[in-house]
mmCIF file of C-alpha atoms and ligand atoms in Angstrom:
data_model
loop_
_atom_site.group_PDB
_atom_site.id
_atom_site.type_symbol
_atom_site.label_atom_id
_atom_site.label_comp_id
_atom_site.label_asym_id
_atom_site.label_seq_id
_atom_site.Cartn_x
_atom_site.Cartn_y
_atom_site.Cartn_z
ATOM 1 C CA MET A 7 0.037 0.227 -0.158
ATOM 2 C CA GLY A 8 1.887 3.049 -1.070
ATOM 3 C CA GLN A 9 0.243 6.986 -0.887
ATOM 4 C CA ARG A 10 0.955 9.396 -3.651
ATOM 5 C CA ILE A 11 1.464 12.708 -2.727
ATOM 6 C CA VAL A 12 -0.516 14.661 -5.276
ATOM 7 C CA THR A 13 -0.017 18.738 -5.285
ATOM 8 C CA MET A 14 -3.170 21.088 -4.920
ATOM 9 C CA ILE A 15 -1.118 24.271 -4.731
ATOM 10 C CA SER A 16 2.159 24.399 -6.031
ATOM 11 C CA GLU A 17 4.849 26.388 -4.321
ATOM 12 C CA GLU A 18 4.803 29.202 -6.612
ATOM 13 C CA GLU A 19 1.107 29.901 -6.483
ATOM 14 C CA ILE A 20 1.068 30.084 -2.871
ATOM 15 C CA LYS A 21 4.636 32.333 -2.647
ATOM 16 C CA LYS A 22 2.534 35.197 -5.007
ATOM 17 C CA ARG A 23 -0.880 34.686 -2.648
ATOM 18 C CA VAL A 24 1.273 35.503 0.402
ATOM 19 C CA ALA A 25 2.869 38.336 -1.151
ATOM 20 C CA GLU A 26 -0.317 39.457 -2.217
ATOM 21 C CA LEU A 27 -1.731 39.201 1.476
ATOM 22 C CA GLY A 28 1.200 40.928 2.990
ATOM 23 C CA ALA A 29 0.820 44.116 0.927
ATOM 24 C CA GLU A 30 -2.610 43.878 1.485
ATOM 25 C CA ILE A 31 -1.980 43.815 5.610
ATOM 26 C CA ALA A 32 0.747 46.099 5.201
ATOM 27 C CA ARG A 33 -1.447 48.790 3.496
ATOM 28 C CA ASP A 34 -4.317 47.999 6.000
ATOM 29 C CA TYR A 35 -2.795 48.474 9.190
ATOM 30 C CA GLY A 36 -0.106 51.341 8.645
ATOM 31 C CA ASN A 37 1.090 52.643 11.868
ATOM 32 C CA LYS A 38 -1.142 50.657 14.156
ATOM 33 C CA ASN A 39 0.224 48.327 16.882
ATOM 34 C CA LEU A 40 0.357 44.630 14.755
ATOM 35 C CA VAL A 41 0.275 41.536 16.855
ATOM 36 C CA LEU A 42 0.700 37.991 14.080
ATOM 37 C CA VAL A 43 -0.797 35.358 16.325
ATOM 38 C CA CYS A 44 0.384 31.849 15.009
ATOM 39 C CA VAL A 45 -2.041 29.290 15.974
ATOM 40 C CA LEU A 46 0.699 26.110 16.217
ATOM 41 C CA LYS A 47 1.351 23.554 14.707
ATOM 42 C CA GLY A 48 0.058 24.223 11.223
ATOM 43 C CA SER A 49 0.646 28.321 10.665
ATOM 44 C CA PHE A 50 4.177 28.124 11.309
ATOM 45 C CA VAL A 51 4.875 27.626 7.597
ATOM 46 C CA PHE A 52 2.204 30.547 6.801
ATOM 47 C CA THR A 53 3.346 32.456 9.510
ATOM 48 C CA ALA A 54 7.062 32.988 8.593
ATOM 49 C CA ASP A 55 6.059 33.739 5.021
ATOM 50 C CA LEU A 56 3.645 36.045 5.864
ATOM 51 C CA ALA A 57 5.294 37.627 8.367
ATOM 52 C CA ARG A 58 8.041 38.966 6.124
ATOM 53 C CA SER A 59 5.873 39.941 3.352
ATOM 54 C CA ILE A 60 4.068 42.587 5.680
ATOM 55 C CA ASP A 61 6.146 45.675 5.302
ATOM 56 C CA ALA A 62 5.489 47.248 9.108
ATOM 57 C CA ASN A 63 6.306 47.116 12.362
ATOM 58 C CA MET A 64 4.945 43.986 14.110
ATOM 59 C CA ARG A 65 5.731 41.718 17.260
ATOM 60 C CA ILE A 66 4.731 37.639 16.630
ATOM 61 C CA GLU A 67 2.907 35.536 19.315
ATOM 62 C CA PHE A 68 2.518 31.879 18.983
ATOM 63 C CA LEU A 69 -0.272 29.926 20.365
ATOM 64 C CA GLY A 70 -1.014 26.745 21.045
ATOM 65 C CA VAL A 71 -4.010 24.746 20.496
ATOM 66 C CA ARG A 72 -5.500 21.625 20.695
ATOM 67 C CA SER A 73 -9.378 20.427 19.770
ATOM 68 C CA TYR A 74 -10.705 17.719 21.509
ATOM 69 C CA GLY A 75 -12.825 14.762 20.336
ATOM 70 C CA GLU A 76 -12.257 13.792 16.841
ATOM 71 C CA GLY A 77 -10.686 12.040 13.894
ATOM 72 C CA THR A 78 -10.367 14.343 11.746
ATOM 73 C CA ALA A 79 -13.238 17.145 12.746
ATOM 74 C CA SER A 80 -13.212 19.389 15.136
ATOM 75 C CA SER A 81 -15.331 19.248 18.121
ATOM 76 C CA GLY A 82 -15.425 22.636 18.645
ATOM 77 C CA VAL A 83 -13.664 22.323 22.129
ATOM 78 C CA VAL A 84 -10.602 24.230 22.039
ATOM 79 C CA GLN A 85 -7.494 24.006 24.714
ATOM 80 C CA ILE A 86 -5.105 26.195 25.025
ATOM 81 C CA THR A 87 -1.729 24.410 25.703
ATOM 82 C CA GLN A 88 0.360 27.412 25.010
ATOM 83 C CA ASP A 89 -0.583 30.964 25.880
ATOM 84 C CA LEU A 90 0.107 33.970 24.352
ATOM 85 C CA SER A 91 3.436 35.498 25.884
ATOM 86 C CA ARG A 92 2.173 38.699 26.586
ATOM 87 C CA PRO A 93 -1.488 40.376 27.227
ATOM 88 C CA ILE A 94 -3.040 42.380 24.022
ATOM 89 C CA GLU A 95 -5.178 44.994 25.389
ATOM 90 C CA GLY A 96 -5.368 48.300 23.093
ATOM 91 C CA GLU A 97 -3.164 46.097 20.219
ATOM 92 C CA ASP A 98 -4.290 45.071 16.157
ATOM 93 C CA VAL A 99 -4.634 41.331 16.752
ATOM 94 C CA LEU A 100 -4.475 39.718 13.475
ATOM 95 C CA ILE A 101 -4.809 36.051 13.718
ATOM 96 C CA VAL A 102 -2.560 33.262 11.393
ATOM 97 C CA GLU A 103 -4.510 30.314 10.626
ATOM 98 C CA ASP A 104 -3.873 27.650 8.032
ATOM 99 C CA ILE A 105 -7.307 26.399 7.302
ATOM 100 C CA VAL A 106 -10.545 27.058 8.246
ATOM 101 C CA ASP A 107 -12.759 23.904 8.032
ATOM 102 C CA THR A 108 -16.001 24.117 10.239
ATOM 103 C CA GLY A 109 -15.297 27.702 11.913
ATOM 104 C CA LEU A 110 -15.485 26.097 15.387
ATOM 105 C CA THR A 111 -11.398 26.706 15.832
ATOM 106 C CA ILE A 112 -11.527 30.241 14.835
ATOM 107 C CA ALA A 113 -14.716 31.143 16.493
ATOM 108 C CA HIS A 114 -13.305 29.917 19.807
ATOM 109 C CA LEU A 115 -10.375 31.822 19.664
ATOM 110 C CA LEU A 116 -12.127 35.043 18.899
ATOM 111 C CA ASP A 117 -14.404 34.690 22.134
ATOM 112 C CA LEU A 118 -11.673 34.204 23.998
ATOM 113 C CA PHE A 119 -9.046 37.428 22.490
ATOM 114 C CA ARG A 120 -12.353 39.601 22.641
ATOM 115 C CA THR A 121 -11.849 39.259 26.401
ATOM 116 C CA ARG A 122 -8.706 41.023 26.499
ATOM 117 C CA ARG A 123 -9.834 43.587 24.958
ATOM 118 C CA PRO A 124 -7.706 43.988 22.267
ATOM 119 C CA ASN A 125 -8.670 47.443 20.131
ATOM 120 C CA SER A 126 -8.676 45.346 16.993
ATOM 121 C CA ILE A 127 -9.367 41.728 16.118
ATOM 122 C CA LYS A 128 -8.714 40.009 12.727
ATOM 123 C CA VAL A 129 -8.602 36.491 10.841
ATOM 124 C CA CYS A 130 -6.560 35.657 7.901
ATOM 125 C CA ALA A 131 -6.009 32.275 7.098
ATOM 126 C CA LEU A 132 -4.643 30.655 4.198
ATOM 127 C CA LEU A 133 -7.298 27.737 3.415
ATOM 128 C CA HIS A 134 -11.289 27.812 3.704
ATOM 129 C CA LYS A 135 -13.281 25.024 2.941
ATOM 130 C CA PRO A 136 -16.623 26.208 2.693
ATOM 131 C CA ALA A 137 -18.243 22.643 2.271
ATOM 132 C CA ARG A 138 -17.665 22.392 5.404
ATOM 133 C CA THR A 139 -18.564 25.114 7.159
ATOM 134 C CA ARG A 140 -20.594 24.870 10.856
ATOM 135 C CA ILE A 141 -19.865 28.538 12.012
ATOM 136 C CA GLN A 142 -19.918 30.959 10.153
ATOM 137 C CA VAL A 143 -17.026 33.096 10.931
ATOM 138 C CA PRO A 144 -15.139 36.401 9.567
ATOM 139 C CA ILE A 145 -12.324 36.010 7.227
ATOM 140 C CA ASP A 146 -10.381 39.042 6.837
ATOM 141 C CA TYR A 147 -8.074 37.972 4.436
ATOM 142 C CA LEU A 148 -8.215 34.894 2.371
ATOM 143 C CA GLY A 149 -5.548 32.535 0.625
ATOM 144 C CA PHE A 150 -7.213 29.939 -1.148
ATOM 145 C CA THR A 151 -11.149 28.903 -1.021
ATOM 146 C CA ILE A 152 -10.543 24.871 -1.871
ATOM 147 C CA GLU A 153 -12.944 21.713 -2.111
ATOM 148 C CA ASP A 154 -13.269 19.373 0.727
ATOM 149 C CA LYS A 155 -10.061 17.568 0.527
ATOM 150 C CA PHE A 156 -7.642 16.743 3.431
ATOM 151 C CA VAL A 157 -4.408 18.537 2.585
ATOM 152 C CA VAL A 158 -1.315 18.590 3.601
ATOM 153 C CA GLY A 159 1.974 20.146 3.464
ATOM 154 C CA TYR A 160 3.579 24.253 3.596
ATOM 155 C CA GLY A 161 2.980 23.217 7.656
ATOM 156 C CA LEU A 162 -0.282 21.153 7.900
ATOM 157 C CA ASP A 163 0.115 17.442 9.111
ATOM 158 C CA TRP A 164 -1.444 14.421 8.612
ATOM 159 C CA SER A 165 -0.669 12.637 11.810
ATOM 160 C CA GLU A 166 2.270 14.778 11.835
ATOM 161 C CA LYS A 167 3.514 13.801 8.483
ATOM 162 C CA TYR A 168 4.247 15.621 5.782
ATOM 163 C CA ARG A 169 4.489 19.247 6.912
ATOM 164 C CA ASN A 170 7.994 19.927 5.578
ATOM 165 C CA LEU A 171 6.050 19.360 2.131
ATOM 166 C CA PRO A 172 6.613 22.620 0.488
ATOM 167 C CA ALA A 173 3.365 22.698 -1.518
ATOM 168 C CA ILE A 174 -0.281 22.247 -0.100
ATOM 169 C CA SER A 175 -0.715 18.785 -0.921
ATOM 170 C CA VAL A 176 -3.775 15.646 -0.898
ATOM 171 C CA VAL A 177 -2.683 11.885 0.087
ATOM 172 C CA GLU A 178 -4.004 9.668 -2.215
ATOM 173 C CA SER A 179 -3.768 6.050 -1.014
ATOM 174 C CA GLY A 180 -2.742 3.422 -4.103
ATOM 175 C CA GLU A 181 -2.889 -0.126 -4.217
HETATM 176 P P1 5GP B 217 -11.769 23.951 11.977
HETATM 177 O O1 5GP B 217 -12.249 23.692 13.926
HETATM 178 O O2 5GP B 217 -12.434 24.784 11.432
HETATM 179 O O3 5GP B 217 -12.952 23.006 11.881
HETATM 180 O O4 5GP B 217 -10.398 23.398 11.586
HETATM 181 C C1 5GP B 217 -9.382 24.002 11.760
HETATM 182 C C2 5GP B 217 -8.313 23.273 12.436
HETATM 183 O O5 5GP B 217 -8.426 22.002 11.799
HETATM 184 C C3 5GP B 217 -7.178 23.679 11.255
HETATM 185 O O6 5GP B 217 -6.666 24.497 12.088
HETATM 186 C C4 5GP B 217 -6.682 22.339 10.992
HETATM 187 O O7 5GP B 217 -5.550 21.602 12.085
HETATM 188 C C5 5GP B 217 -7.743 21.234 11.199
HETATM 189 N N1 5GP B 217 -7.558 20.682 9.772
HETATM 190 C C6 5GP B 217 -8.885 21.240 8.763
HETATM 191 N N2 5GP B 217 -9.144 20.732 7.416
HETATM 192 C C7 5GP B 217 -7.665 19.978 7.534
HETATM 193 C C8 5GP B 217 -7.115 19.327 6.555
HETATM 194 O O8 5GP B 217 -7.742 19.421 5.384
HETATM 195 N N3 5GP B 217 -5.535 19.482 6.550
HETATM 196 C C9 5GP B 217 -4.831 18.818 7.990
HETATM 197 N N4 5GP B 217 -3.439 18.902 7.782
HETATM 198 N N5 5GP B 217 -5.469 19.399 9.200
HETATM 199 C C10 5GP B 217 -6.922 20.091 8.744
#
Protein backbone atom coordinates (compact mmCIF):
# COMPACT_ATOMS: atom_id res chain seq x y z
CA MET A 1 0.00 0.00 0.00
CA GLY A 2 1.73 3.15 -1.21
CA GLN A 3 0.74 6.74 -0.81
CA ARG A 4 0.83 9.31 -3.53
CA ILE A 5 1.27 12.98 -2.78
CA VAL A 6 -0.56 15.09 -5.31
CA THR A 7 0.01 18.83 -5.47
CA MET A 8 -3.11 20.94 -5.09
CA ILE A 9 -1.52 24.40 -4.79
CA SER A 10 2.08 24.82 -5.93
CA GLU A 11 4.91 26.60 -4.14
CA GLU A 12 4.83 29.35 -6.77
CA GLU A 13 1.08 29.94 -6.40
CA ILE A 14 1.41 30.08 -2.60
CA LYS A 15 4.33 32.49 -2.80
CA LYS A 16 2.44 34.84 -5.10
CA ARG A 17 -0.71 34.81 -2.95
CA VAL A 18 1.21 35.30 0.31
CA ALA A 19 2.95 38.34 -1.19
CA GLU A 20 -0.44 39.79 -2.18
CA LEU A 21 -1.87 39.18 1.31
CA GLY A 22 1.19 40.75 2.92
CA ALA A 23 0.89 43.88 0.80
CA GLU A 24 -2.82 44.18 1.63
CA ILE A 25 -2.20 43.74 5.36
CA ALA A 26 0.66 46.28 5.38
CA ARG A 27 -1.61 48.78 3.63
CA ASP A 28 -4.50 48.21 6.06
CA TYR A 29 -2.48 48.34 9.27
CA GLY A 30 -0.10 51.20 8.49
CA ASN A 31 1.36 52.35 11.80
CA LYS A 32 -0.88 50.33 14.09
CA ASN A 33 0.42 48.02 16.81
CA LEU A 34 0.14 44.83 14.80
CA VAL A 35 0.36 41.53 16.65
CA LEU A 36 0.47 38.42 14.44
CA VAL A 37 -0.80 35.39 16.33
CA CYS A 38 0.50 32.14 14.84
CA VAL A 39 -1.82 29.27 15.73
CA LEU A 40 0.40 26.22 16.26
CA LYS A 41 1.36 23.95 14.83
CA GLY A 42 -0.15 24.13 11.35
CA SER A 43 0.38 27.87 10.78
CA PHE A 44 4.09 28.02 11.46
CA VAL A 45 5.19 27.97 7.80
CA PHE A 46 2.47 30.35 6.64
CA THR A 47 3.17 32.77 9.49
CA ALA A 48 6.91 32.78 8.75
CA ASP A 49 6.32 33.64 5.08
CA LEU A 50 3.46 36.06 5.74
CA ALA A 51 5.39 37.99 8.39
CA ARG A 52 8.25 38.51 5.95
CA SER A 53 5.87 39.78 3.30
CA ILE A 54 4.34 42.47 5.57
CA ASP A 55 6.36 45.66 5.46
CA ALA A 56 5.21 47.05 8.83
CA ASN A 57 6.20 46.93 12.47
CA MET A 58 4.80 43.96 14.31
CA ARG A 59 5.34 41.50 17.07
CA ILE A 60 4.70 37.81 16.64
CA GLU A 61 3.01 35.59 19.19
CA PHE A 62 2.46 31.85 19.24
CA LEU A 63 -0.69 30.15 20.47
CA GLY A 64 -0.82 26.41 21.04
CA VAL A 65 -4.24 24.83 20.56
CA ARG A 66 -5.56 21.32 20.63
CA SER A 67 -9.08 20.42 19.65
CA TYR A 68 -10.74 17.57 21.42
CA GLY A 69 -12.73 14.57 20.59
CA GLU A 70 -12.17 13.86 16.95
CA GLY A 71 -10.91 11.80 14.10
CA THR A 72 -10.18 14.47 11.59
CA ALA A 73 -13.33 16.38 12.55
CA SER A 74 -13.09 19.29 14.92
CA SER A 75 -15.30 19.05 18.01
CA GLY A 76 -15.15 22.78 18.61
CA VAL A 77 -13.80 22.32 22.11
CA VAL A 78 -10.45 23.99 21.96
CA GLN A 79 -7.82 23.63 24.65
CA ILE A 80 -5.07 26.24 24.88
CA THR A 81 -1.81 24.34 25.33
CA GLN A 82 0.41 27.43 25.09
CA ASP A 83 -0.89 30.93 25.68
CA LEU A 84 0.36 34.26 24.34
CA SER A 85 3.47 35.58 26.09
CA ARG A 86 2.04 39.07 26.69
CA PRO A 87 -1.30 40.87 26.99
CA ILE A 88 -2.94 42.15 23.78
CA GLU A 89 -5.00 44.92 25.36
CA GLY A 90 -5.16 47.94 23.05
CA GLU A 91 -3.31 46.18 20.25
CA ASP A 92 -4.36 45.21 16.73
CA VAL A 93 -4.44 41.45 16.59
CA LEU A 94 -4.34 39.37 13.43
CA ILE A 95 -4.92 35.65 13.99
CA VAL A 96 -3.02 33.60 11.40
CA GLU A 97 -4.63 30.22 10.69
CA ASP A 98 -3.61 27.51 8.28
CA ILE A 99 -7.14 26.44 7.41
CA VAL A 100 -10.69 27.27 8.40
CA ASP A 101 -12.66 24.06 8.17
CA THR A 102 -15.79 23.95 10.36
CA GLY A 103 -14.96 27.40 11.74
CA LEU A 104 -15.25 26.21 15.34
CA THR A 105 -11.61 26.84 16.25
CA ILE A 106 -11.58 30.42 14.99
CA ALA A 107 -14.96 31.13 16.60
CA HIS A 108 -13.57 29.99 19.94
CA LEU A 109 -10.35 31.99 19.58
CA LEU A 110 -12.25 35.16 18.65
CA ASP A 111 -14.42 34.77 21.78
CA LEU A 112 -11.36 34.20 23.93
CA PHE A 113 -9.33 37.10 22.58
CA ARG A 114 -12.22 39.57 22.71
CA THR A 115 -12.25 39.20 26.50
CA ARG A 116 -8.68 40.58 26.50
CA ARG A 117 -9.75 43.92 25.02
CA PRO A 118 -7.58 44.31 21.94
CA ASN A 119 -8.10 47.46 19.85
CA SER A 120 -9.08 45.26 16.91
CA ILE A 121 -9.09 41.60 15.97
CA LYS A 122 -9.06 40.08 12.49
CA VAL A 123 -8.45 36.70 10.89
CA CYS A 124 -6.05 35.71 8.12
CA ALA A 125 -6.42 32.14 6.83
CA LEU A 126 -4.41 30.51 4.09
CA LEU A 127 -7.20 28.05 3.22
CA HIS A 128 -10.96 27.80 3.61
CA LYS A 129 -13.19 24.77 3.03
CA PRO A 130 -16.68 26.28 2.76
CA ALA A 131 -18.31 22.87 2.24
CA ARG A 132 -17.62 22.01 5.90
CA THR A 133 -18.74 25.21 7.58
CA ARG A 134 -20.58 24.68 10.87
CA ILE A 135 -20.28 28.23 12.13
CA GLN A 136 -19.78 31.33 10.03
CA VAL A 137 -16.65 33.23 10.99
CA PRO A 138 -15.23 36.36 9.41
CA ILE A 139 -12.12 35.69 7.33
CA ASP A 140 -10.67 39.12 6.66
CA TYR A 141 -7.77 37.89 4.56
CA LEU A 142 -8.02 34.60 2.68
CA GLY A 143 -5.42 32.82 0.56
CA PHE A 144 -7.44 30.15 -1.25
CA THR A 145 -10.86 28.53 -1.16
CA ILE A 146 -10.53 24.76 -1.60
CA GLU A 147 -12.81 21.79 -2.07
CA ASP A 148 -13.50 19.33 0.72
CA LYS A 149 -10.27 17.32 0.66
CA PHE A 150 -7.84 16.65 3.49
CA VAL A 151 -4.71 18.61 2.67
CA VAL A 152 -1.13 18.43 3.94
CA GLY A 153 2.09 20.34 3.43
CA TYR A 154 3.18 23.95 3.98
CA GLY A 155 2.83 23.34 7.74
CA LEU A 156 -0.23 21.10 7.62
CA ASP A 157 0.14 17.52 8.84
CA TRP A 158 -1.33 14.09 8.60
CA SER A 159 -0.49 12.45 11.95
CA GLU A 160 2.49 14.83 12.27
CA LYS A 161 3.82 13.89 8.83
CA TYR A 162 4.20 16.05 5.73
CA ARG A 163 4.44 19.47 7.44
CA ASN A 164 7.69 20.07 5.56
CA LEU A 165 6.25 19.64 2.06
CA PRO A 166 6.62 22.95 0.21
CA ALA A 167 3.28 22.72 -1.64
CA ILE A 168 -0.30 22.23 -0.40
CA SER A 169 -0.97 18.62 -1.29
CA VAL A 170 -3.48 15.82 -1.07
CA VAL A 171 -2.54 12.33 0.15
CA GLU A 172 -3.97 9.61 -2.03
CA SER A 173 -3.66 5.97 -1.11
CA GLY A 174 -2.76 3.68 -3.95
CA GLU A 175 -2.44 -0.08 -4.04
P1 LIG B 1 -11.99 23.92 12.38
O1 LIG B 1 -12.14 24.22 13.83
O2 LIG B 1 -12.15 25.13 11.48
O3 LIG B 1 -12.87 22.78 11.95
O4 LIG B 1 -10.57 23.29 12.19
C1 LIG B 1 -9.42 23.97 12.03
C2 LIG B 1 -8.23 23.06 12.24
O5 LIG B 1 -8.45 21.70 11.82
C3 LIG B 1 -7.11 23.56 11.38
O6 LIG B 1 -6.38 24.58 12.02
C4 LIG B 1 -6.31 22.30 11.14
O7 LIG B 1 -5.41 22.10 12.20
C5 LIG B 1 -7.34 21.18 11.14
N1 LIG B 1 -7.71 20.85 9.75
C6 LIG B 1 -8.89 21.09 9.13
N2 LIG B 1 -8.89 20.66 7.86
C7 LIG B 1 -7.66 20.15 7.64
C8 LIG B 1 -7.01 19.55 6.50
O8 LIG B 1 -7.55 19.41 5.39
N3 LIG B 1 -5.73 19.13 6.67
C9 LIG B 1 -5.07 19.26 7.86
N4 LIG B 1 -3.81 18.81 7.90
N5 LIG B 1 -5.64 19.82 8.96
C10 LIG B 1 -6.91 20.27 8.83
